[in-house]
CSV table of N, CA and C in Angstrom, one decimal:
chain,number,residue,atom,x,y,z
A,1,UNK,N,14.6,2.6,-11.1
A,1,UNK,CA,13.5,2.1,-9.9
A,1,UNK,C,13.0,3.7,-10.0
A,2,UNK,N,12.0,3.5,-9.5
A,2,UNK,CA,11.3,4.5,-8.6
A,2,UNK,C,10.0,4.0,-7.9
A,3,UNK,N,9.7,4.8,-6.7
A,3,UNK,CA,8.7,4.6,-5.7
A,3,UNK,C,7.5,4.8,-6.4
A,4,UNK,N,6.5,3.9,-5.9
A,4,UNK,CA,5.2,3.9,-6.1
A,4,UNK,C,4.4,3.6,-4.9
A,5,UNK,N,3.7,3.9,-4.2
A,5,UNK,CA,2.8,3.8,-3.3
A,5,UNK,C,3.8,2.8,-1.9
A,6,UNK,N,3.5,1.5,-1.5
A,6,UNK,CA,4.4,1.0,-0.8
A,6,UNK,C,5.5,0.7,-1.3
A,7,UNK,N,5.8,0.0,-2.5
A,7,UNK,CA,6.5,-1.1,-3.2
A,7,UNK,C,7.5,-0.1,-4.0
A,8,UNK,N,8.2,-0.4,-4.6
A,8,UNK,CA,9.3,-0.3,-5.8
A,8,UNK,C,9.3,-1.1,-6.5
A,9,UNK,N,9.3,0.0,-7.9
A,9,UNK,CA,8.4,-0.3,-9.1
A,9,UNK,C,10.0,-0.2,-10.0
A,10,UNK,N,9.9,-1.4,-10.9
A,10,UNK,CA,11.1,-1.5,-12.0
A,10,UNK,C,10.7,-0.4,-13.2
A,11,UNK,N,11.6,0.3,-13.7
A,11,UNK,CA,11.2,1.0,-15.1
A,11,UNK,C,10.6,-0.1,-16.0
A,12,UNK,N,10.9,-1.0,-16.3
A,12,UNK,CA,10.3,-1.5,-16.9
A,12,UNK,C,8.6,-1.9,-17.0
A,13,UNK,N,8.3,-1.8,-15.8
A,13,UNK,CA,6.9,-1.5,-15.1
A,13,UNK,C,6.4,-0.4,-15.9
A,14,UNK,N,5.8,-0.3,-16.7
A,14,UNK,CA,5.6,0.9,-17.5
A,14,UNK,C,3.7,1.2,-17.2
A,15,UNK,N,3.1,0.4,-16.9
A,15,UNK,CA,1.6,0.8,-16.7
A,15,UNK,C,1.9,1.5,-15.7
A,16,UNK,N,1.0,2.8,-15.4
A,16,UNK,CA,1.1,3.7,-15.0
A,16,UNK,C,-0.5,3.7,-14.4
A,17,UNK,N,-0.4,3.6,-12.5
A,17,UNK,CA,-1.7,3.3,-11.9
A,17,UNK,C,-3.0,4.2,-12.3
A,18,UNK,N,-4.3,3.9,-12.0
A,18,UNK,CA,-5.2,4.8,-12.5
A,18,UNK,C,-5.3,5.8,-11.0
A,19,UNK,N,-5.2,6.9,-11.5
A,19,UNK,CA,-5.3,8.0,-10.3
A,19,UNK,C,-6.4,8.0,-9.0
A,20,UNK,N,-7.3,7.8,-10.2
A,20,UNK,CA,-8.2,7.9,-9.1
A,20,UNK,C,-8.5,6.3,-8.2
A,21,UNK,N,-8.0,5.5,-8.3
A,21,UNK,CA,-8.0,4.5,-7.4
A,21,UNK,C,-6.9,4.7,-6.4
A,22,UNK,N,-5.8,5.1,-6.6
A,22,UNK,CA,-4.6,5.6,-6.0
A,22,UNK,C,-5.4,6.7,-4.8
A,23,UNK,N,-5.4,7.5,-5.2
A,23,UNK,CA,-6.4,8.8,-4.5
A,23,UNK,C,-7.7,8.1,-3.0
A,24,UNK,N,-8.5,6.8,-4.0
A,24,UNK,CA,-9.1,6.4,-2.7
A,24,UNK,C,-8.7,5.1,-2.2
A,25,UNK,N,-7.2,4.2,-2.8
A,25,UNK,CA,-6.9,4.3,-1.6
A,25,UNK,C,-6.0,4.8,-0.9
A,26,UNK,N,-5.5,6.0,-1.2
A,26,UNK,CA,-5.2,7.0,0.0
A,26,UNK,C,-5.9,7.0,1.2
A,27,UNK,N,-7.0,7.9,0.5
A,27,UNK,CA,-8.3,8.1,1.2
A,27,UNK,C,-8.4,7.1,2.2
A,28,UNK,N,-8.7,5.7,2.0
A,28,UNK,CA,-8.9,4.7,2.8
A,28,UNK,C,-7.7,4.6,3.9
A,29,UNK,N,-6.4,4.7,3.4
A,29,UNK,CA,-5.3,4.3,3.9
A,29,UNK,C,-5.6,5.9,5.6
A,30,UNK,N,-5.9,6.5,5.1
A,30,UNK,CA,-5.5,7.6,5.7
A,30,UNK,C,-6.6,7.4,6.7
A,31,UNK,N,-8.5,6.6,6.5
A,31,UNK,CA,-9.1,6.1,7.4
A,31,UNK,C,-8.8,5.3,7.8
A,32,UNK,N,-8.3,4.0,7.8
A,32,UNK,CA,-7.9,3.1,8.3
A,32,UNK,C,-7.2,3.5,9.5
A,33,UNK,N,-6.1,4.5,9.2
A,33,UNK,CA,-5.2,4.7,10.5
A,33,UNK,C,-5.8,5.7,11.1
A,34,UNK,N,-6.5,6.3,11.0
A,34,UNK,CA,-7.1,7.1,12.1
A,34,UNK,C,-7.2,7.1,13.6
A,35,UNK,N,-7.6,5.7,13.6
A,35,UNK,CA,-7.9,5.2,15.0
A,35,UNK,C,-6.5,4.7,15.6
A,36,UNK,N,-5.5,4.3,15.0
A,36,UNK,CA,-4.1,4.4,15.6
A,36,UNK,C,-3.6,6.0,16.2
A,37,UNK,N,-3.7,6.5,14.8
A,37,UNK,CA,-3.1,8.1,15.2
A,37,UNK,C,-3.9,8.7,16.0
A,38,UNK,N,-5.0,8.7,15.8
A,38,UNK,CA,-6.0,10.3,16.5
A,38,UNK,C,-6.7,9.4,17.7
A,39,UNK,N,-6.7,8.2,18.1
A,39,UNK,CA,-7.5,7.8,19.1
A,39,UNK,C,-8.3,8.6,20.1
A,40,UNK,N,-7.9,10.0,20.4
A,40,UNK,CA,-8.1,10.8,21.7
A,40,UNK,C,-9.8,11.5,20.5
A,41,UNK,N,-9.4,11.4,19.0
A,41,UNK,CA,-10.3,12.2,18.6
A,41,UNK,C,-11.5,10.9,18.0
A,42,UNK,N,-11.4,9.8,18.2
A,42,UNK,CA,-12.3,9.1,17.9
A,42,UNK,C,-13.2,8.5,19.6
A,43,UNK,N,-14.0,8.6,19.6
A,43,UNK,CA,-15.8,8.5,20.3
A,43,UNK,C,-15.6,7.2,21.1
A,44,UNK,N,-15.5,6.4,20.5
A,44,UNK,CA,-15.9,4.9,21.3
A,44,UNK,C,-15.6,3.8,19.9
A,45,UNK,N,-15.9,2.5,20.1
A,45,UNK,CA,-15.5,1.4,19.8
A,45,UNK,C,-16.6,1.8,18.3
A,46,UNK,N,-17.8,2.0,18.2
A,46,UNK,CA,-18.4,1.7,17.3
A,46,UNK,C,-17.8,3.2,16.2
A,47,UNK,N,-17.4,4.0,16.6
A,47,UNK,CA,-16.8,5.1,15.5
A,47,UNK,C,-15.0,4.1,15.3
A,48,UNK,N,-14.5,3.7,15.8
A,48,UNK,CA,-13.6,2.8,15.6
A,48,UNK,C,-14.1,1.9,14.2
A,49,UNK,N,-15.0,1.3,14.4
A,49,UNK,CA,-15.8,-0.2,13.4
A,49,UNK,C,-16.1,0.7,12.4
A,50,UNK,N,-16.8,1.7,12.9
A,50,UNK,CA,-17.3,2.7,11.4
A,50,UNK,C,-16.5,2.9,10.4
A,51,UNK,N,-15.2,3.6,11.1
A,51,UNK,CA,-14.1,4.3,10.0
A,51,UNK,C,-13.5,2.8,9.6
A,52,UNK,N,-13.7,1.7,9.9
A,52,UNK,CA,-12.9,0.3,9.1
A,52,UNK,C,-13.7,0.0,8.3
A,53,UNK,N,-15.0,-0.2,8.5
A,53,UNK,CA,-15.8,-0.3,7.6
A,53,UNK,C,-15.8,0.7,6.5
A,54,UNK,N,-15.9,2.0,6.5
A,54,UNK,CA,-15.5,2.7,5.4
A,54,UNK,C,-14.6,2.3,4.5
A,55,UNK,N,-13.5,2.4,5.5
A,55,UNK,CA,-11.9,1.9,4.9
A,55,UNK,C,-11.8,1.0,4.1
A,56,UNK,N,-12.3,0.0,4.2
A,56,UNK,CA,-12.8,-1.4,3.7
A,56,UNK,C,-13.5,-1.1,2.6
A,57,UNK,N,-14.4,-0.4,2.2
A,57,UNK,CA,-15.5,-0.1,1.1
A,57,UNK,C,-14.5,0.9,0.1
A,58,UNK,N,-13.7,1.7,1.0
A,58,UNK,CA,-12.7,2.8,-0.3
A,58,UNK,C,-11.8,1.8,-0.9
A,59,UNK,N,-11.3,0.9,0.0
A,59,UNK,CA,-10.1,-0.3,-0.8
A,59,UNK,C,-11.1,-1.0,-1.7
A,60,UNK,N,-12.2,-1.5,-1.3
A,60,UNK,CA,-13.0,-2.3,-2.6
A,60,UNK,C,-13.4,-1.7,-3.9
A,61,UNK,N,-13.7,-0.1,-3.6
A,61,UNK,CA,-13.8,0.6,-4.7
A,61,UNK,C,-12.4,0.5,-5.5
A,62,UNK,N,-11.3,0.9,-4.6
A,62,UNK,CA,-10.0,1.2,-5.3
A,62,UNK,C,-9.6,0.0,-6.2
A,63,UNK,N,-9.9,-1.7,-5.8
A,63,UNK,CA,-10.0,-2.6,-6.3
A,63,UNK,C,-10.4,-2.8,-7.8
A,64,UNK,N,-11.9,-2.3,-7.5
A,64,UNK,CA,-12.6,-2.3,-8.5
A,64,UNK,C,-12.7,-1.4,-9.6
A,65,UNK,N,-11.9,-0.6,-9.3
A,65,UNK,CA,-11.4,0.7,-10.5
A,65,UNK,C,-10.4,0.5,-10.9
A,66,UNK,N,-9.3,-0.2,-10.2
A,66,UNK,CA,-7.9,-0.5,-10.7
A,66,UNK,C,-7.6,-1.8,-10.2
A,67,UNK,N,-8.3,-2.6,-11.0
A,67,UNK,CA,-7.7,-4.2,-9.9
A,67,UNK,C,-6.3,-4.6,-10.2
A,68,UNK,N,-5.5,-4.3,-10.8
A,68,UNK,CA,-4.1,-4.7,-11.2
A,68,UNK,C,-3.2,-3.6,-9.8
A,69,UNK,N,-4.0,-2.7,-9.1
A,69,UNK,CA,-3.3,-1.9,-8.2
A,69,UNK,C,-2.8,-2.8,-7.0
A,70,UNK,N,-2.0,-3.2,-6.7
A,70,UNK,CA,-1.5,-4.2,-5.6
A,70,UNK,C,-1.5,-2.9,-4.1
A,71,UNK,N,-1.7,-2.0,-4.0
A,71,UNK,CA,-1.8,-1.3,-2.4
A,71,UNK,C,-3.1,-1.2,-2.3
A,72,UNK,N,-4.4,-1.3,-3.3
A,72,UNK,CA,-5.7,-1.0,-2.8
A,72,UNK,C,-5.8,-2.9,-2.0
A,73,UNK,N,-5.3,-4.0,-2.9
A,73,UNK,CA,-5.4,-5.3,-2.2
A,73,UNK,C,-4.9,-5.6,-0.9
A,74,UNK,N,-3.5,-4.7,-0.9
A,74,UNK,CA,-3.0,-4.9,0.6
A,74,UNK,C,-3.5,-4.3,1.6
A,75,UNK,N,-4.0,-3.0,1.5
A,75,UNK,CA,-4.9,-2.7,2.3
A,75,UNK,C,-6.6,-3.2,2.6
A,76,UNK,N,-6.9,-4.2,1.7
A,76,UNK,CA,-8.1,-4.6,1.9
A,76,UNK,C,-7.8,-6.1,2.9
A,77,UNK,N,-6.5,-6.6,2.2
A,77,UNK,CA,-6.3,-7.5,3.4
A,77,UNK,C,-6.0,-7.1,4.8
A,78,UNK,N,-5.4,-5.9,5.0
A,78,UNK,CA,-5.0,-5.6,6.3
A,78,UNK,C,-6.1,-4.9,7.1
A,79,UNK,N,-7.0,-4.4,6.3
A,79,UNK,CA,-8.2,-3.8,7.0
A,79,UNK,C,-9.0,-5.0,7.6
A,80,UNK,N,-9.6,-6.2,6.9
A,80,UNK,CA,-10.3,-7.5,7.3
A,80,UNK,C,-9.5,-8.1,8.6
A,81,UNK,N,-8.0,-7.9,8.4
A,81,UNK,CA,-7.4,-8.7,9.6
A,81,UNK,C,-7.6,-7.8,10.5
A,82,UNK,N,-7.6,-6.4,10.8
A,82,UNK,CA,-8.1,-5.7,11.7
A,82,UNK,C,-9.3,-5.7,12.4
A,83,UNK,N,-10.4,-5.7,10.9
A,83,UNK,CA,-11.9,-6.1,11.4
A,83,UNK,C,-12.2,-7.2,12.2
A,84,UNK,N,-11.2,-8.4,12.3
A,84,UNK,CA,-11.5,-9.5,12.6
A,84,UNK,C,-11.0,-9.9,13.7
A,85,UNK,N,-9.4,-9.1,13.9
A,85,UNK,CA,-8.9,-8.8,15.4
A,85,UNK,C,-9.5,-8.0,16.5
A,86,UNK,N,-10.3,-6.8,16.0
A,86,UNK,CA,-10.7,-6.1,16.7
A,86,UNK,C,-11.9,-6.8,17.4
A,87,UNK,N,-12.7,-7.8,16.6
A,87,UNK,CA,-14.1,-8.4,17.2
A,87,UNK,C,-15.4,-7.7,16.5
A,88,UNK,N,-15.4,-7.1,15.2
A,88,UNK,CA,-16.0,-6.3,14.8
A,88,UNK,C,-16.5,-7.0,13.6
A,89,UNK,N,-16.3,-8.3,13.5
A,89,UNK,CA,-16.7,-8.7,11.9
A,89,UNK,C,-17.8,-9.2,12.1
A,90,UNK,N,-19.2,-9.1,11.4
A,90,UNK,CA,-20.3,-9.6,11.6
A,90,UNK,C,-20.2,-10.9,10.3
A,91,UNK,N,-19.3,-11.7,9.9
A,91,UNK,CA,-19.1,-12.9,9.2
A,91,UNK,C,-17.8,-12.8,9.1
A,92,UNK,N,-17.1,-14.0,10.2
A,92,UNK,CA,-15.6,-13.8,10.4
A,92,UNK,C,-15.2,-14.6,8.8
A,93,UNK,N,-16.0,-15.5,8.2
A,93,UNK,CA,-15.8,-16.4,7.4
A,93,UNK,C,-15.4,-15.6,5.5
A,94,UNK,N,-16.6,-14.8,5.8
A,94,UNK,CA,-16.4,-13.9,4.4
A,94,UNK,C,-15.0,-13.0,4.6
A,95,UNK,N,-14.9,-12.6,5.7
A,95,UNK,CA,-14.0,-11.2,6.1
A,95,UNK,C,-12.4,-12.1,5.7
A,96,UNK,N,-12.4,-13.2,6.3
A,96,UNK,CA,-11.1,-14.2,6.0
A,96,UNK,C,-10.8,-14.3,4.6
A,97,UNK,N,-11.9,-15.0,3.9
A,97,UNK,CA,-11.9,-15.4,2.7
A,97,UNK,C,-11.3,-14.1,1.9
A,98,UNK,N,-12.2,-12.7,1.6
A,98,UNK,CA,-12.0,-11.8,1.2
A,98,UNK,C,-10.0,-11.3,1.7
A,99,UNK,N,-9.9,-11.5,2.5
A,99,UNK,CA,-8.7,-10.7,3.1
A,99,UNK,C,-7.5,-11.8,2.5
A,100,UNK,N,-7.7,-13.0,2.3
A,100,UNK,CA,-7.0,-14.1,2.2
A,100,UNK,C,-6.9,-13.8,0.2
A,101,UNK,N,-7.7,-13.8,-0.2
A,101,UNK,CA,-8.3,-13.6,-1.6
A,101,UNK,C,-7.1,-12.4,-2.1
A,102,UNK,N,-7.6,-11.2,-1.3
A,102,UNK,CA,-6.8,-9.9,-1.3
A,102,UNK,C,-5.4,-9.9,-1.3
A,103,UNK,N,-4.6,-10.7,-0.2
A,103,UNK,CA,-3.2,-10.9,0.1
A,103,UNK,C,-2.9,-11.4,-1.2
A,104,UNK,N,-3.4,-12.9,-1.4
A,104,UNK,CA,-2.7,-13.2,-2.4
A,104,UNK,C,-2.6,-12.6,-4.1
A,105,UNK,N,-3.5,-11.7,-3.7
A,105,UNK,CA,-3.8,-10.7,-5.4
A,105,UNK,C,-2.8,-10.1,-4.9
A,106,UNK,N,-2.1,-9.5,-3.7
A,106,UNK,CA,-1.1,-8.6,-3.5
A,106,UNK,C,0.5,-9.1,-4.3
A,107,UNK,N,0.3,-10.0,-3.8
A,107,UNK,CA,1.8,-10.6,-4.0
A,107,UNK,C,1.9,-11.2,-5.7
A,108,UNK,N,0.6,-11.6,-6.2
A,108,UNK,CA,0.7,-11.5,-7.7
A,108,UNK,C,1.2,-10.7,-8.7
A,109,UNK,N,0.5,-9.5,-8.2
A,109,UNK,CA,0.5,-7.8,-8.5
A,109,UNK,C,1.7,-7.5,-8.3
A,110,UNK,N,2.8,-7.6,-7.0
A,110,UNK,CA,3.6,-7.3,-6.5
A,110,UNK,C,4.1,-8.2,-5.3
A,111,UNK,N,5.3,-8.8,-6.1
A,111,UNK,CA,6.1,-9.6,-5.2
A,111,UNK,C,7.1,-9.1,-4.8
A,112,UNK,N,7.9,-8.1,-5.1
A,112,UNK,CA,8.4,-7.7,-4.8
A,112,UNK,C,8.5,-6.5,-3.7
A,113,UNK,N,7.3,-6.5,-3.6
A,113,UNK,CA,6.6,-5.6,-2.1
A,113,UNK,C,6.7,-6.3,-0.7
A,114,UNK,N,7.3,-6.0,0.2
A,114,UNK,CA,7.1,-6.3,1.5
A,114,UNK,C,6.1,-6.2,1.8
A,115,UNK,N,5.1,-4.9,2.1
A,115,UNK,CA,3.8,-5.0,2.4
A,115,UNK,C,3.2,-5.9,1.8
A,116,UNK,N,3.1,-6.1,0.5
A,116,UNK,CA,2.1,-7.5,-0.1
A,116,UNK,C,1.9,-8.4,0.5
A,117,UNK,N,3.6,-9.1,0.7
A,117,UNK,CA,3.6,-10.4,1.9
A,117,UNK,C,3.3,-10.2,3.4
A,118,UNK,N,3.2,-8.7,4.0
A,118,UNK,CA,2.3,-8.5,5.3
A,118,UNK,C,1.2,-8.9,4.9
A,119,UNK,N,0.3,-8.3,4.4
A,119,UNK,CA,-1.0,-7.8,3.9
A,119,UNK,C,-1.5,-9.6,4.2
A,120,UNK,N,-0.5,-10.3,3.8
A,120,UNK,CA,-1.0,-11.9,3.8
A,120,UNK,C,-0.6,-12.3,5.0
A,121,UNK,N,0.4,-11.9,5.5
A,121,UNK,CA,0.8,-13.0,6.5
A,121,UNK,C,-0.3,-12.1,7.5
A,122,UNK,N,-0.8,-10.9,7.8
A,122,UNK,CA,-1.4,-10.6,9.0
A,122,UNK,C,-2.8,-11.1,8.6
A,123,UNK,N,-3.3,-11.3,7.8
A,123,UNK,CA,-4.9,-11.7,7.4
A,123,UNK,C,-4.6,-13.8,7.5
A,124,UNK,N,-3.6,-14.3,7.1
A,124,UNK,CA,-3.8,-15.3,7.7
A,124,UNK,C,-3.2,-15.7,9.3
A,125,UNK,N,-2.8,-14.9,10.1
A,125,UNK,CA,-2.4,-15.2,11.6
A,125,UNK,C,-4.0,-15.1,12.1
A,126,UNK,N,-5.0,-13.7,11.6
A,126,UNK,CA,-6.1,-13.5,12.1
A,126,UNK,C,-7.5,-15.2,11.6
A,127,UNK,N,-6.6,-15.7,10.5
A,127,UNK,CA,-7.4,-17.1,9.6
A,127,UNK,C,-7.0,-18.0,10.2
A,128,UNK,N,-5.8,-18.3,11.1
A,128,UNK,CA,-5.5,-19.3,11.6
A,128,UNK,C,-4.4,-20.2,11.2
A,129,UNK,N,-4.2,-19.7,9.6
A,129,UNK,CA,-3.5,-20.3,8.8
A,129,UNK,C,-1.8,-19.7,9.1
A,130,UNK,N,-1.0,-20.4,10.4
A,130,UNK,CA,0.3,-19.9,11.1
A,130,UNK,C,1.1,-19.8,10.0
A,131,UNK,N,1.4,-21.3,9.3
A,131,UNK,CA,2.5,-21.7,8.6
A,131,UNK,C,2.5,-21.1,7.5
A,132,UNK,N,1.3,-20.4,7.2
A,132,UNK,CA,1.2,-19.4,5.6
A,132,UNK,C,1.6,-18.0,6.4
A,133,UNK,N,1.5,-17.7,7.4
A,133,UNK,CA,1.8,-16.2,8.0
A,133,UNK,C,3.0,-16.5,8.0
A,134,UNK,N,3.6,-17.2,8.6
A,134,UNK,CA,5.1,-17.5,9.0
A,134,UNK,C,5.5,-17.1,7.6
A,135,UNK,N,5.3,-17.9,6.3
A,135,UNK,CA,6.6,-17.6,5.2
A,135,UNK,C,6.0,-16.8,4.5
A,136,UNK,N,4.9,-15.7,4.6
A,136,UNK,CA,4.6,-14.9,4.0
A,136,UNK,C,5.4,-13.4,4.7
A,137,UNK,N,5.2,-13.3,6.4
A,137,UNK,CA,6.6,-12.9,6.9
A,137,UNK,C,8.0,-13.0,6.7
A,138,UNK,N,8.1,-14.1,6.7
A,138,UNK,CA,9.5,-14.3,6.3
A,138,UNK,C,10.1,-14.1,4.9
A,139,UNK,N,9.3,-13.7,3.6
A,139,UNK,CA,9.5,-13.2,2.4
A,139,UNK,C,9.8,-11.9,2.8
A,140,UNK,N,8.7,-11.4,3.4
A,140,UNK,CA,8.4,-9.7,3.5
A,140,UNK,C,9.5,-9.0,3.9
A,141,UNK,N,10.5,-9.8,5.2
A,141,UNK,CA,11.7,-9.5,5.9
A,141,UNK,C,13.0,-9.8,5.3
A,142,UNK,N,12.9,-10.8,4.4
A,142,UNK,CA,13.9,-11.2,3.4
A,142,UNK,C,14.0,-10.1,2.3
A,143,UNK,N,12.5,-9.0,2.0
A,143,UNK,CA,13.1,-8.3,1.2
A,143,UNK,C,12.9,-7.1,1.6
A,144,UNK,N,12.9,-6.9,3.1
A,144,UNK,CA,13.0,-5.5,3.6
A,144,UNK,C,13.6,-6.1,5.4
A,145,UNK,N,15.0,-6.4,5.3
A,145,UNK,CA,16.1,-6.7,6.5
A,145,UNK,C,15.2,-5.8,7.4
A,146,UNK,N,15.1,-4.8,7.8
A,146,UNK,CA,14.5,-4.0,8.7
A,146,UNK,C,13.3,-3.5,8.7
A,147,UNK,N,12.0,-4.4,8.3
A,147,UNK,CA,10.4,-4.0,8.2
A,147,UNK,C,10.5,-4.5,9.5
A,148,UNK,N,9.5,-4.3,10.3
A,148,UNK,CA,9.0,-4.0,11.7
A,148,UNK,C,7.7,-4.8,11.5
A,149,UNK,N,6.8,-4.7,10.6
A,149,UNK,CA,5.9,-5.1,10.6
A,149,UNK,C,5.8,-6.9,10.4
A,150,UNK,N,6.8,-7.1,9.7
A,150,UNK,CA,7.2,-8.3,9.4
A,150,UNK,C,7.7,-9.1,10.4
A,151,UNK,N,8.4,-8.5,11.4
A,151,UNK,CA,9.0,-9.1,12.6
A,151,UNK,C,7.8,-9.1,13.7
A,152,UNK,N,6.9,-8.5,13.3
A,152,UNK,CA,6.1,-8.3,14.2
A,152,UNK,C,4.8,-10.0,14.2
A,153,UNK,N,4.3,-9.8,12.7
A,153,UNK,CA,3.7,-11.0,12.3
A,153,UNK,C,4.5,-12.0,12.4
A,154,UNK,N,5.6,-12.1,12.1
A,154,UNK,CA,6.6,-13.5,12.2
A,154,UNK,C,6.0,-14.2,13.6
A,155,UNK,N,6.3,-12.8,14.7
A,155,UNK,CA,6.9,-13.7,16.0
A,155,UNK,C,4.8,-13.6,16.5
A,156,UNK,N,3.7,-13.2,15.7
A,156,UNK,CA,2.5,-13.4,15.9
A,156,UNK,C,2.4,-14.8,15.7
A,157,UNK,N,2.9,-15.1,14.2
A,157,UNK,CA,2.4,-16.4,13.6
A,157,UNK,C,2.8,-17.6,14.6
A,158,UNK,N,4.3,-17.2,15.3
A,158,UNK,CA,5.0,-18.6,15.8
A,158,UNK,C,4.0,-18.1,17.2
A,159,UNK,N,4.1,-17.2,18.1
A,159,UNK,CA,3.3,-17.6,19.2
A,159,UNK,C,1.8,-18.1,19.3
A,160,UNK,N,0.8,-17.9,18.3
A,160,UNK,CA,-0.2,-18.1,18.3
A,160,UNK,C,-0.3,-19.8,17.5
A,161,UNK,N,0.9,-20.4,17.2
A,161,UNK,CA,1.2,-21.7,16.6
A,161,UNK,C,1.2,-22.2,18.1
A,162,UNK,N,1.7,-21.8,18.7
A,162,UNK,CA,2.2,-22.2,20.4
A,162,UNK,C,3.5,-22.3,20.4
A,163,UNK,N,4.6,-22.0,19.5
A,163,UNK,CA,5.9,-21.8,19.7
A,163,UNK,C,6.4,-20.3,20.2
A,164,UNK,N,6.4,-20.2,21.5
A,164,UNK,CA,6.8,-19.4,21.9
A,164,UNK,C,7.8,-19.0,21.7
A,165,UNK,N,9.1,-19.8,22.6
A,165,UNK,CA,10.1,-19.5,22.2
A,165,UNK,C,10.3,-18.4,20.8
A,166,UNK,N,10.0,-19.5,19.5
A,166,UNK,CA,10.1,-19.4,18.7
A,166,UNK,C,10.0,-17.9,18.0
A,167,UNK,N,8.8,-17.3,19.2
A,167,UNK,CA,8.4,-16.0,18.7
A,167,UNK,C,9.2,-14.6,19.5
A,168,UNK,N,10.5,-14.9,19.8
A,168,UNK,CA,11.2,-14.1,20.5
A,168,UNK,C,12.3,-13.6,19.5
């Protein structure tokens, strides 16, 4: 086995990812995480919203370049969830659909990657699909028992579905 992006790839997986798509995905990751890592450098909500929209375009581009690169779809699901969560969406239905499709595609491409399941879980939470979110989060945790994001989104799914006690 060897490491590729956010997941583990078996040696039998011989296809090499398109390096341009990988690079575009990494640039999008950096951009997407910027408002979390460097909030002191972001002037206001408009800047964070713009950064997220630009990151989303990079993930879309990476998925166009290399449609079977799981990381592009994982991040596309994640960034759509963030855009919805922060109230920055100008078309919530379209963002939900795009995010859910991306999350499902990420799992189809790499079912062994906890981040694939997390991507579906987080967009499912912000789409109101709490049972689907909980199942995806549980699968992420099953794949990686110490996966903090899996536990976070599982708690969110349970809390938002009205099961506060189960969220603890």
